[in-house]
């Protein structure tokens, strides 16, 4: 099979007049999208981008996002989506780490570009979508000026297609290299299960910097369908988009499913076209699931579990297991069954020996969806990914006798808040920079709105207030990473080797609550 850019060419030849993407009041056919991708490829090439190079983008979901994704691939380069919720210095770190030669910025993020323009070490060309004035290179004018020609480069399916950044336990983001083959494997494994048909309309409601948004954006082209891009994950805009375009398939995080039934503008919309509601990326309660199912009685629900490093979903809890009152209601606490091309095993974290069904251990997976590796980090890659392609997820859980996966805890202490991954070490590093903080630990505690939220436990001196500690973090980190509450302690509990006893700190907050990742 050709690479993903080749798949686009095939779809454009087969159905040139079919609408590929809709974004707000804009829409573009497969013929025009393919031509636009060619122009992007030519413009990037003229800017010095070639095979193996990186092209960064900081924007909310847009047609430009999609065309840059495929345009970079057409000349053997890879797109680097940047989380638009990050602080300017965090954005600069990612763009520099990726050694991006081109950096494209959406209109809302010009202040970020201004703040970091002098800090970009490898970027020779910047462009702004709908810029506020002539001081900035107009992205559209730049692409329109490129010759209407076809790139002769033929990407290998083993080439990196996109490089998504996922923070590591060290606190520094890691570039996850995902290839054409990774996405082709992911999409071929899920299509039959998702019930994708020629008439399906996919909505990309999750940010395209998120692996779920990325996979669905590519799925549109892979399947030759029409995709509806929502600028950002706003519940009312999502509902109105479903009604207007008769959307059949969508992926949402539980926090959106929690609020949608409570918003009159949402419940007033006709959502009957939805055939499949995919959800995942953070825990969901039974009450939230029941409310969502009542709001969408005609839709099937499917829970998925995965990671950026495995190109999205590797397990699925099928629609038939979504019966809260049925004999298999206990399966709603599981992450489902592995994809047809995915093998899971549970091992002792210390010995890496496989453990029997029902016993908790570290979850490993072997799948053609496993990443190529971490950009510029061979040691981290070797630690996470074995020579025979077993990936260490960092999550702890067990498999039952029927092969269903249950997530028990997180080996890496990661916090998932509203579908966003937060690594305590990154927040702790910032807190330790405060002159009045002598020691600290960050844990996830229950939160009705976000599933869980960061809590800072500090050993503090002086007259510093809780709010001042929170504000200190907000000046240096994206807000979703910052503690929402602070607890004072005389000391932080540690084991004899100095490791913080996170489980001991979390235990009082999670008594009687299910801290499982669904």
Short mmCIF file of C-alpha atoms in Angstrom, two decimals:
data_model
loop_
_atom_site.label_atom_id
_atom_site.label_comp_id
_atom_site.label_asym_id
_atom_site.label_seq_id
_atom_site.Cartn_x
_atom_site.Cartn_y
_atom_site.Cartn_z
CA UNK A 1 0.00 0.00 0.00
CA UNK A 2 1.29 3.53 -0.70
CA UNK A 3 2.08 6.02 2.03
CA UNK A 4 -0.65 8.25 3.37
CA UNK A 5 0.07 11.00 0.84
CA UNK A 6 -0.29 8.36 -1.89
CA UNK A 7 -3.61 7.29 -0.39
CA UNK A 8 -4.74 10.91 -0.74
CA UNK A 9 -3.83 10.87 -4.44
CA UNK A 10 -5.82 7.67 -4.96
CA UNK A 11 -8.87 9.11 -3.19
CA UNK A 12 -8.65 12.34 -5.20
CA UNK A 13 -8.58 10.38 -8.47
CA UNK A 14 -11.44 8.09 -7.44
CA UNK A 15 -13.80 10.77 -6.06
CA UNK A 16 -12.47 14.22 -7.02
CA UNK A 17 -15.71 16.09 -6.27
CA UNK A 18 -16.40 14.53 -2.89
CA UNK A 19 -15.92 16.94 0.02
CA UNK A 20 -12.83 15.97 2.00
CA UNK A 21 -12.98 18.41 4.92
CA UNK A 22 -15.42 20.95 6.30
CA UNK A 23 -14.20 23.61 8.75
CA UNK A 24 -16.79 26.19 9.76
CA UNK A 25 -18.13 27.67 6.54
CA UNK A 26 -15.19 26.37 4.52
CA UNK A 27 -15.12 23.09 2.64
CA UNK A 28 -12.72 21.55 0.17
CA UNK A 29 -13.08 18.66 -2.28
CA UNK A 30 -10.61 15.81 -2.63
CA UNK A 31 -9.38 17.23 -5.95
CA UNK A 32 -8.73 20.67 -4.50
CA UNK A 33 -7.28 19.32 -1.27
CA UNK A 34 -4.81 17.16 -3.20
CA UNK A 35 -3.77 20.16 -5.32
CA UNK A 36 -3.46 22.30 -2.21
CA UNK A 37 -1.23 19.68 -0.59
CA UNK A 38 0.99 19.79 -3.69
CA UNK A 39 1.34 23.57 -3.33
CA UNK A 40 2.20 23.20 0.35
CA UNK A 41 4.85 20.61 -0.55
CA UNK A 42 6.40 22.91 -3.17
CA UNK A 43 6.37 25.91 -0.80
CA UNK A 44 7.99 23.89 1.99
CA UNK A 45 10.63 22.57 -0.40
CA UNK A 46 11.44 26.13 -1.52
CA UNK A 47 11.81 27.07 2.15
CA UNK A 48 14.54 24.45 2.51
CA UNK A 49 12.47 21.60 3.92
CA UNK A 50 13.44 18.14 2.70
CA UNK A 51 13.21 14.47 3.63
CA UNK A 52 13.58 13.89 7.36
CA UNK A 53 12.98 17.54 8.29
CA UNK A 54 10.30 18.78 10.67
CA UNK A 55 7.57 21.40 10.18
CA UNK A 56 5.90 22.72 13.35
CA UNK A 57 2.40 24.14 13.70
CA UNK A 58 0.71 25.92 16.61
CA UNK A 59 -2.98 26.27 15.84
CA UNK A 60 -6.45 25.05 16.65
CA UNK A 61 -8.09 22.62 14.24
CA UNK A 62 -8.16 24.00 10.71
CA UNK A 63 -7.92 23.13 7.03
CA UNK A 64 -4.40 24.57 7.09
CA UNK A 65 -3.49 22.08 9.80
CA UNK A 66 -4.62 19.19 7.60
CA UNK A 67 -2.99 20.42 4.40
CA UNK A 68 0.32 21.04 6.16
CA UNK A 69 0.18 17.52 7.62
CA UNK A 70 -0.07 15.89 4.19
CA UNK A 71 2.04 18.52 2.42
CA UNK A 72 5.04 17.87 4.68
CA UNK A 73 4.68 14.13 4.15
CA UNK A 74 4.63 14.57 0.38
CA UNK A 75 8.28 15.65 0.46
CA UNK A 76 9.37 13.19 3.16
CA UNK A 77 9.14 15.66 6.05
CA UNK A 78 7.02 15.31 9.18
CA UNK A 79 4.59 17.67 10.89
CA UNK A 80 5.15 18.56 14.55
CA UNK A 81 1.82 19.62 16.11
CA UNK A 82 2.29 21.79 19.21
CA UNK A 83 -0.20 21.81 22.06
CA UNK A 84 -1.76 25.29 21.98
CA UNK A 85 -2.33 25.20 25.73
CA UNK A 86 1.39 25.30 26.48
CA UNK A 87 3.25 28.32 27.82
CA UNK A 88 5.52 30.18 25.32
CA UNK A 89 8.77 28.71 26.67
CA UNK A 90 7.29 25.21 26.43
CA UNK A 91 6.35 25.89 22.80
CA UNK A 92 9.88 27.12 22.07
CA UNK A 93 11.38 23.99 23.62
CA UNK A 94 9.36 21.71 21.33
CA UNK A 95 10.02 23.70 18.15
CA UNK A 96 13.74 23.77 18.96
CA UNK A 97 13.92 20.15 20.03
CA UNK A 98 12.30 19.08 16.76
CA UNK A 99 14.73 21.33 14.86
CA UNK A 100 11.74 22.57 12.87
CA UNK A 101 12.77 24.52 9.78
CA UNK A 102 9.29 26.02 9.34
CA UNK A 103 6.88 27.16 12.04
CA UNK A 104 3.25 27.98 11.18
CA UNK A 105 1.09 29.78 13.74
CA UNK A 106 -2.67 30.28 13.94
CA UNK A 107 -4.13 33.78 14.37
CA UNK A 108 -4.75 33.48 18.12
CA UNK A 109 -1.13 32.58 18.80
CA UNK A 110 0.71 35.55 17.32
CA UNK A 111 1.56 36.74 20.89
CA UNK A 112 3.27 33.38 21.50
CA UNK A 113 5.26 33.77 18.29
CA UNK A 114 6.26 37.29 19.31
CA UNK A 115 7.39 36.03 22.72
CA UNK A 116 9.64 33.29 21.34
CA UNK A 117 10.70 34.58 17.91
CA UNK A 118 14.21 35.35 19.14
CA UNK A 119 14.54 31.95 20.80
CA UNK A 120 13.95 29.70 17.77
CA UNK A 121 17.27 28.05 16.96
CA UNK A 122 16.58 26.12 13.75
CA UNK A 123 13.53 27.85 12.26
CA UNK A 124 14.30 29.75 9.07
CA UNK A 125 10.73 30.48 8.00
CA UNK A 126 7.64 31.45 10.00
CA UNK A 127 4.14 32.09 8.69
CA UNK A 128 0.88 33.17 10.29
CA UNK A 129 -2.60 32.09 9.24
CA UNK A 130 -4.73 35.24 8.83
CA UNK A 131 -2.01 37.54 10.26
CA UNK A 132 -2.94 40.80 12.03
CA UNK A 133 -0.68 42.92 9.85
CA UNK A 134 2.06 43.07 7.21
CA UNK A 135 4.82 42.41 9.73
CA UNK A 136 4.05 38.69 9.47
CA UNK A 137 4.33 36.30 6.52
CA UNK A 138 0.79 35.49 5.41
CA UNK A 139 0.53 31.69 5.29
CA UNK A 140 -2.19 31.65 2.61
CA UNK A 141 -0.36 34.10 0.35
CA UNK A 142 2.85 32.09 0.78
CA UNK A 143 1.19 28.83 -0.27
CA UNK A 144 -0.82 30.49 -3.08
CA UNK A 145 2.42 31.83 -4.56
CA UNK A 146 3.88 28.34 -4.92
CA UNK A 147 3.79 26.78 -8.40
CA UNK A 148 0.92 24.41 -9.14
CA UNK A 149 3.13 21.36 -9.64
CA UNK A 150 3.46 17.83 -8.32
CA UNK A 151 6.21 16.63 -6.00
CA UNK A 152 8.21 13.75 -7.46
CA UNK A 153 9.37 12.48 -4.08
CA UNK A 154 7.92 9.09 -3.10
CA UNK A 155 7.88 8.67 0.67
CA UNK A 156 8.63 5.29 2.15
CA UNK A 157 5.91 3.94 4.43
CA UNK A 158 8.56 3.64 7.13
CA UNK A 159 9.13 7.41 7.06
CA UNK A 160 7.97 9.46 10.04
CA UNK A 161 4.59 10.99 9.16
CA UNK A 162 4.02 13.01 12.33
CA UNK A 163 5.97 13.74 15.50
CA UNK A 164 3.71 14.23 18.50
CA UNK A 165 5.14 15.41 21.81
CA UNK A 166 4.31 13.50 24.96
CA UNK A 167 5.87 14.60 28.25
CA UNK A 168 8.09 12.09 30.01
CA UNK A 169 8.62 11.41 33.68
CA UNK A 170 11.76 13.55 33.56
CA UNK A 171 9.52 16.55 32.91
CA UNK A 172 10.86 17.20 29.40
CA UNK A 173 8.58 16.50 26.42
CA UNK A 174 9.58 13.61 24.17
CA UNK A 175 9.03 13.59 20.42
CA UNK A 176 7.08 10.45 19.52
CA UNK A 177 7.89 9.45 15.94
CA UNK A 178 4.88 7.84 14.21
CA UNK A 179 5.28 6.49 10.69
CA UNK A 180 2.95 6.02 7.73
CA UNK A 181 2.98 2.30 8.60
CA UNK A 182 1.94 3.03 12.19
CA UNK A 183 -1.15 4.94 11.04
CA UNK A 184 -1.99 2.42 8.31
CA UNK A 185 -1.88 -0.35 10.93
CA UNK A 186 -3.99 1.64 13.38
CA UNK A 187 -6.66 2.46 10.82
CA UNK A 188 -6.84 -1.01 9.30
CA UNK A 189 -7.24 -2.50 12.80
CA UNK A 190 -10.15 -0.27 13.75
CA UNK A 191 -12.19 0.28 10.59
CA UNK A 192 -14.26 -2.91 10.77
CA UNK A 193 -14.80 -2.48 14.50
CA UNK A 194 -15.89 1.13 14.08
CA UNK A 195 -18.37 0.31 11.33
CA UNK A 196 -16.90 2.79 8.85
CA UNK A 197 -18.92 2.93 5.62
CA UNK A 198 -18.77 5.02 2.46
CA UNK A 199 -21.52 7.26 3.80
CA UNK A 200 -19.86 7.86 7.17
CA UNK A 201 -19.16 11.43 8.29
CA UNK A 202 -16.37 11.77 10.84
CA UNK A 203 -16.08 14.69 13.22
CA UNK A 204 -12.62 15.71 14.44
CA UNK A 205 -13.52 17.38 17.72
CA UNK A 206 -10.33 16.66 19.66
CA UNK A 207 -7.34 18.95 19.05
CA UNK A 208 -5.14 17.79 16.19
CA UNK A 209 -2.09 17.95 18.47
CA UNK A 210 -3.74 15.07 20.37
CA UNK A 211 -3.23 11.56 18.99
CA UNK A 212 -7.01 11.01 18.82
CA UNK A 213 -7.53 14.15 16.73
CA UNK A 214 -4.58 13.19 14.56
CA UNK A 215 -5.81 9.65 13.88
CA UNK A 216 -9.33 10.80 12.98
CA UNK A 217 -8.01 13.54 10.67
CA UNK A 218 -6.00 10.90 8.79
CA UNK A 219 -8.87 8.41 8.93
CA UNK A 220 -10.96 10.79 6.83
CA UNK A 221 -8.49 10.52 3.93
CA UNK A 222 -7.72 6.83 4.50
CA UNK A 223 -11.40 6.01 4.09
CA UNK A 224 -12.21 8.61 1.43
CA UNK A 225 -14.91 10.17 3.60
CA UNK A 226 -15.94 13.68 4.63
CA UNK A 227 -14.46 15.01 7.84
CA UNK A 228 -15.88 17.85 9.92
CA UNK A 229 -13.21 19.81 11.79
CA UNK A 230 -14.32 21.68 14.89
CA UNK A 231 -12.05 24.60 15.74
CA UNK A 232 -11.90 23.53 19.38
CA UNK A 233 -13.73 21.02 21.62
CA UNK A 234 -16.67 23.24 22.56
CA UNK A 235 -19.75 21.13 23.51
CA UNK A 236 -22.30 23.42 21.86
CA UNK A 237 -20.27 23.78 18.65
CA UNK A 238 -19.83 20.00 18.55
CA UNK A 239 -23.57 19.39 18.91
CA UNK A 240 -24.49 21.98 16.29
CA UNK A 241 -21.91 20.51 13.92
CA UNK A 242 -23.31 17.01 14.38
CA UNK A 243 -26.80 18.29 13.59
CA UNK A 244 -25.77 20.42 10.62
CA UNK A 245 -23.57 17.85 8.90
CA UNK A 246 -25.29 14.64 10.05
CA UNK A 247 -22.11 13.34 11.65
CA UNK A 248 -22.02 9.57 12.19
CA UNK A 249 -18.73 8.99 14.07
CA UNK A 250 -16.98 11.01 16.77
CA UNK A 251 -14.42 10.61 19.56
CA UNK A 252 -14.80 12.61 22.79
CA UNK A 253 -13.14 12.61 26.18
CA UNK A 254 -15.36 11.90 29.22
CA UNK A 255 -15.32 15.49 30.49
CA UNK A 256 -17.22 16.54 27.35
CA UNK A 257 -19.69 13.70 27.74
CA UNK A 258 -20.22 14.85 31.32
CA UNK A 259 -21.27 18.37 30.40
CA UNK A 260 -23.09 17.92 27.10
CA UNK A 261 -26.33 16.51 28.64
CA UNK A 262 -26.42 19.50 31.01
CA UNK A 263 -26.34 22.19 28.30
CA UNK A 264 -29.77 23.15 26.89
CA UNK A 265 -28.28 24.26 23.55
CA UNK A 266 -26.78 20.77 23.19
CA UNK A 267 -29.86 18.77 24.12
CA UNK A 268 -31.95 20.91 21.75
CA UNK A 269 -29.88 19.68 18.79
CA UNK A 270 -30.82 16.68 16.67
CA UNK A 271 -28.00 14.21 17.34
CA UNK A 272 -29.78 11.17 15.92
CA UNK A 273 -27.31 10.78 13.03
CA UNK A 274 -24.57 9.56 15.39
CA UNK A 275 -23.92 5.85 14.95
CA UNK A 276 -20.78 5.54 17.08
CA UNK A 277 -19.54 7.47 20.08
CA UNK A 278 -15.90 6.64 20.77
CA UNK A 279 -14.57 7.78 24.11
CA UNK A 280 -11.43 7.40 26.18
CA UNK A 281 -8.20 9.14 27.28
CA UNK A 282 -9.37 9.54 30.89
CA UNK A 283 -11.64 7.84 33.44
CA UNK A 284 -15.42 7.88 33.10
CA UNK A 285 -17.94 7.27 35.85
CA UNK A 286 -21.00 5.10 35.41
CA UNK A 287 -23.25 8.13 36.00
CA UNK A 288 -21.57 10.08 33.21
CA UNK A 289 -21.80 7.11 30.86
CA UNK A 290 -25.48 6.60 31.65
CA UNK A 291 -26.20 10.28 31.04
CA UNK A 292 -24.40 10.23 27.69
CA UNK A 293 -26.17 7.06 26.60
CA UNK A 294 -29.53 8.59 27.52
CA UNK A 295 -28.67 11.68 25.46
CA UNK A 296 -27.68 9.50 22.47
CA UNK A 297 -30.04 6.52 22.54
CA UNK A 298 -29.44 5.67 18.85
CA UNK A 299 -25.63 5.63 19.06
CA UNK A 300 -23.38 2.74 19.91
CA UNK A 301 -20.72 3.48 22.52
CA UNK A 302 -17.17 2.19 22.33
CA UNK A 303 -14.45 2.80 24.85
CA UNK A 304 -10.83 2.80 23.68
CA UNK A 305 -7.50 2.73 25.49
CA UNK A 306 -4.18 3.71 24.01
CA UNK A 307 -1.22 6.04 24.11
CA UNK A 308 0.53 8.45 21.79
CA UNK A 309 3.39 5.97 21.47
CA UNK A 310 1.08 3.30 20.02
CA UNK A 311 -0.70 5.56 17.52
CA UNK A 312 -3.92 5.78 19.46
CA UNK A 313 -6.21 2.96 20.44
CA UNK A 314 -4.92 -0.56 21.08
CA UNK A 315 -8.01 -1.86 22.90
CA UNK A 316 -11.74 -1.45 22.40
CA UNK A 317 -14.68 -2.14 24.70
CA UNK A 318 -17.35 -2.97 22.11
CA UNK A 319 -20.83 -1.53 22.05
CA UNK A 320 -22.40 -4.83 23.11
CA UNK A 321 -20.56 -4.58 26.44
CA UNK A 322 -22.13 -1.20 27.18
CA UNK A 323 -25.10 -2.35 29.23
CA UNK A 324 -24.86 -0.95 32.77
CA UNK A 325 -27.74 -3.18 33.86
CA UNK A 326 -26.70 -6.34 32.01
CA UNK A 327 -24.96 -9.51 33.23
CA UNK A 328 -21.56 -8.24 32.04
CA UNK A 329 -21.84 -4.77 33.58
CA UNK A 330 -18.50 -5.35 35.34
CA UNK A 331 -16.80 -5.06 31.95
CA UNK A 332 -17.56 -1.33 31.92
CA UNK A 333 -14.66 -1.03 34.37
CA UNK A 334 -12.34 -2.57 31.79
CA UNK A 335 -10.49 -1.04 28.86
CA UNK A 336 -11.85 -3.74 26.55
CA UNK A 337 -10.19 -6.25 24.27
CA UNK A 338 -6.99 -5.74 22.27
CA UNK A 339 -7.19 -4.78 18.59
CA UNK A 340 -6.84 -7.70 16.15
CA UNK A 341 -3.19 -6.82 15.44
CA UNK A 342 -2.27 -6.09 19.07
CA UNK A 343 -0.95 -8.56 21.63
CA UNK A 344 -0.96 -7.64 25.31
CA UNK A 345 0.88 -9.21 28.19
CA UNK A 346 1.21 -8.37 31.86
CA UNK A 347 4.67 -8.65 33.41
CA UNK A 348 6.31 -8.19 36.77
CA UNK A 349 7.77 -4.66 36.53
CA UNK A 350 11.02 -5.79 38.11
CA UNK A 351 11.72 -9.10 36.37
CA UNK A 352 9.68 -8.55 33.17
CA UNK A 353 8.38 -12.10 33.61
CA UNK A 354 4.78 -12.64 32.48
CA UNK A 355 2.23 -13.01 35.28
CA UNK A 356 -1.00 -15.07 35.23
CA UNK A 357 -4.48 -13.76 34.47
CA UNK A 358 -5.93 -11.64 37.24
CA UNK A 359 -2.55 -10.57 38.62
CA UNK A 360 -1.57 -6.92 38.39
CA UNK A 361 1.65 -6.01 36.63
CA UNK A 362 3.02 -3.68 33.97
CA UNK A 363 1.11 -3.66 30.67
CA UNK A 364 3.19 -4.40 27.57
CA UNK A 365 1.92 -4.41 24.01
CA UNK A 366 3.28 -5.67 20.72
CA UNK A 367 1.62 -4.14 17.68
CA UNK A 368 2.55 -2.65 14.29
CA UNK A 369 1.19 0.57 15.79
CA UNK A 370 4.20 0.88 18.12
CA UNK A 371 6.15 4.08 17.48
CA UNK A 372 9.43 4.19 15.60
CA UNK A 373 10.96 5.70 18.72
CA UNK A 374 11.57 8.93 20.61
CA UNK A 375 13.20 11.68 18.55
CA UNK A 376 16.87 12.02 19.44
CA UNK A 377 16.52 9.81 22.53
CA UNK A 378 17.94 6.34 21.78
CA UNK A 379 18.28 5.39 25.44
CA UNK A 380 14.67 6.31 26.26
CA UNK A 381 13.56 4.43 23.14
CA UNK A 382 15.50 1.31 24.15
CA UNK A 383 13.99 1.46 27.64
CA UNK A 384 10.42 1.74 26.33
CA UNK A 385 10.61 -0.43 23.22
CA UNK A 386 12.34 -3.81 23.13
CA UNK A 387 14.22 -5.22 20.16
CA UNK A 388 11.30 -7.58 19.48
CA UNK A 389 8.78 -4.68 19.55
CA UNK A 390 7.26 -4.97 23.01
CA UNK A 391 6.31 -1.50 24.26
CA UNK A 392 6.23 -0.77 27.99
CA UNK A 393 3.11 1.34 28.48
CA UNK A 394 4.02 2.49 31.99
CA UNK A 395 0.51 1.53 33.13
CA UNK A 396 -0.24 -1.24 35.61
CA UNK A 397 -3.21 -3.55 35.19
CA UNK A 398 -4.36 -7.09 34.60
CA UNK A 399 -6.05 -9.28 32.01
CA UNK A 400 -9.04 -11.35 33.05
CA UNK A 401 -9.70 -14.90 31.88
CA UNK A 402 -11.64 -13.56 28.86
CA UNK A 403 -8.80 -11.30 27.73
CA UNK A 404 -10.33 -7.99 28.87
CA UNK A 405 -7.79 -5.44 30.09
CA UNK A 406 -8.30 -3.69 33.43
CA UNK A 407 -6.12 -0.70 34.28
CA UNK A 408 -5.18 -0.79 37.95
CA UNK A 409 -2.84 2.17 38.41
CA UNK A 410 -0.12 4.10 36.63
CA UNK A 411 3.43 2.97 36.93
CA UNK A 412 4.65 6.42 35.96
CA UNK A 413 2.34 8.37 38.33
CA UNK A 414 0.92 10.24 35.39
CA UNK A 415 -2.14 12.41 36.04
CA UNK A 416 -4.88 12.56 33.41
CA UNK A 417 -7.02 15.66 33.78
CA UNK A 418 -9.77 16.21 31.22
CA UNK A 419 -7.93 14.01 28.73
CA UNK A 420 -4.62 15.90 29.10
CA UNK A 421 -1.56 14.03 30.36
CA UNK A 422 0.26 15.71 33.24
CA UNK A 423 3.55 14.43 34.59
CA UNK A 424 4.17 15.33 38.25
CA UNK A 425 7.95 15.62 37.80
CA UNK A 426 7.51 18.54 35.42
CA UNK A 427 5.34 20.44 37.91
CA UNK A 428 7.62 19.50 40.81
CA UNK A 429 10.63 20.89 38.95
CA UNK A 430 8.87 24.25 38.67
CA UNK A 431 7.73 24.24 42.29
CA UNK A 432 11.27 23.59 43.50
CA UNK A 433 12.32 26.82 41.82
CA UNK A 434 10.18 28.83 44.25
CA UNK A 435 12.41 30.36 46.95
CA UNK A 436 9.97 29.42 49.73
CA UNK A 437 9.43 25.79 48.70
CA UNK A 438 11.89 23.41 50.32
CA UNK A 439 10.39 20.15 49.11
CA UNK A 440 7.31 19.07 47.22
CA UNK A 441 5.31 16.32 45.57
CA UNK A 442 2.48 16.53 43.04
CA UNK A 443 -0.29 13.94 42.93
CA UNK A 444 -3.62 13.51 41.19
CA UNK A 445 -6.71 13.86 43.37
CA UNK A 446 -10.38 13.26 42.41
CA UNK A 447 -12.19 16.06 40.61
CA UNK A 448 -15.83 15.89 39.51
CA UNK A 449 -15.22 18.04 36.45
CA UNK A 450 -11.87 16.77 35.14
CA UNK A 451 -11.67 13.25 36.55
CA UNK A 452 -8.60 14.20 38.53
CA UNK A 453 -6.59 17.35 39.07
CA UNK A 454 -3.04 18.10 40.30
CA UNK A 455 -2.50 18.78 43.99
CA UNK A 456 0.77 20.19 45.30
CA UNK A 457 2.03 18.92 48.64
CA UNK A 458 4.74 21.29 49.82
CA UNK A 459 7.19 21.93 52.60
CA UNK A 460 7.14 25.73 52.58
CA UNK A 461 8.79 28.47 54.57
CA UNK A 462 8.04 32.16 54.90
CA UNK A 463 4.65 33.72 54.42
CA UNK A 464 3.95 32.39 50.92
CA UNK A 465 0.24 31.70 50.37
CA UNK A 466 -1.34 28.76 48.54
CA UNK A 467 -2.52 31.09 45.78
CA UNK A 468 0.97 32.53 45.34
CA UNK A 469 2.33 29.01 44.87
CA UNK A 470 -0.36 28.26 42.27
CA UNK A 471 0.26 31.57 40.50
CA UNK A 472 4.00 30.85 40.43
CA UNK A 473 3.27 27.65 38.48
CA UNK A 474 0.82 29.40 36.15
CA UNK A 475 3.50 31.87 35.12
CA UNK A 476 5.73 29.00 34.02
CA UNK A 477 3.46 26.18 32.89
CA UNK A 478 0.29 25.62 30.90
CA UNK A 479 -2.65 26.16 33.27
CA UNK A 480 -3.96 22.61 32.94
CA UNK A 481 -0.69 21.33 34.43
CA UNK A 482 -0.81 23.61 37.47
CA UNK A 483 -1.94 22.58 40.95
CA UNK A 484 -5.47 23.58 41.81
CA UNK A 485 -4.94 23.06 45.55
CA UNK A 486 -1.98 23.08 47.93
CA UNK A 487 -1.38 21.07 51.09
CA UNK A 488 1.31 21.94 53.66
CA UNK A 489 3.43 19.24 55.31
CA UNK A 490 6.42 19.19 57.63
CA UNK A 491 8.10 16.67 55.34
CA UNK A 492 7.47 14.66 52.17
CA UNK A 493 7.40 10.90 52.80
CA UNK A 494 10.17 9.03 50.98
CA UNK A 495 11.56 5.51 50.94
CA UNK A 496 15.16 4.77 52.02
CA UNK A 497 16.47 5.53 48.53
CA UNK A 498 14.77 8.94 48.48
CA UNK A 499 11.84 8.05 46.20
CA UNK A 500 8.64 9.93 47.08
CA UNK A 501 5.92 7.60 48.32
CA UNK A 502 3.26 8.80 45.89
CA UNK A 503 0.92 5.91 46.59
CA UNK A 504 0.93 6.80 50.29
CA UNK A 505 0.18 10.44 49.48
CA UNK A 506 -2.67 9.58 47.10
CA UNK A 507 -4.36 6.94 49.26
CA UNK A 508 -6.43 9.24 51.56
CA UNK A 509 -7.95 11.07 48.60
CA UNK A 510 -8.93 7.94 46.66
CA UNK A 511 -10.53 5.89 49.44
CA UNK A 512 -13.79 4.49 48.12
CA UNK A 513 -13.11 5.86 44.65
CA UNK A 514 -12.06 4.00 41.51
CA UNK A 515 -8.84 5.52 40.20
CA UNK A 516 -8.88 3.31 37.11
CA UNK A 517 -8.08 4.50 33.61
CA UNK A 518 -10.89 3.39 31.35
#
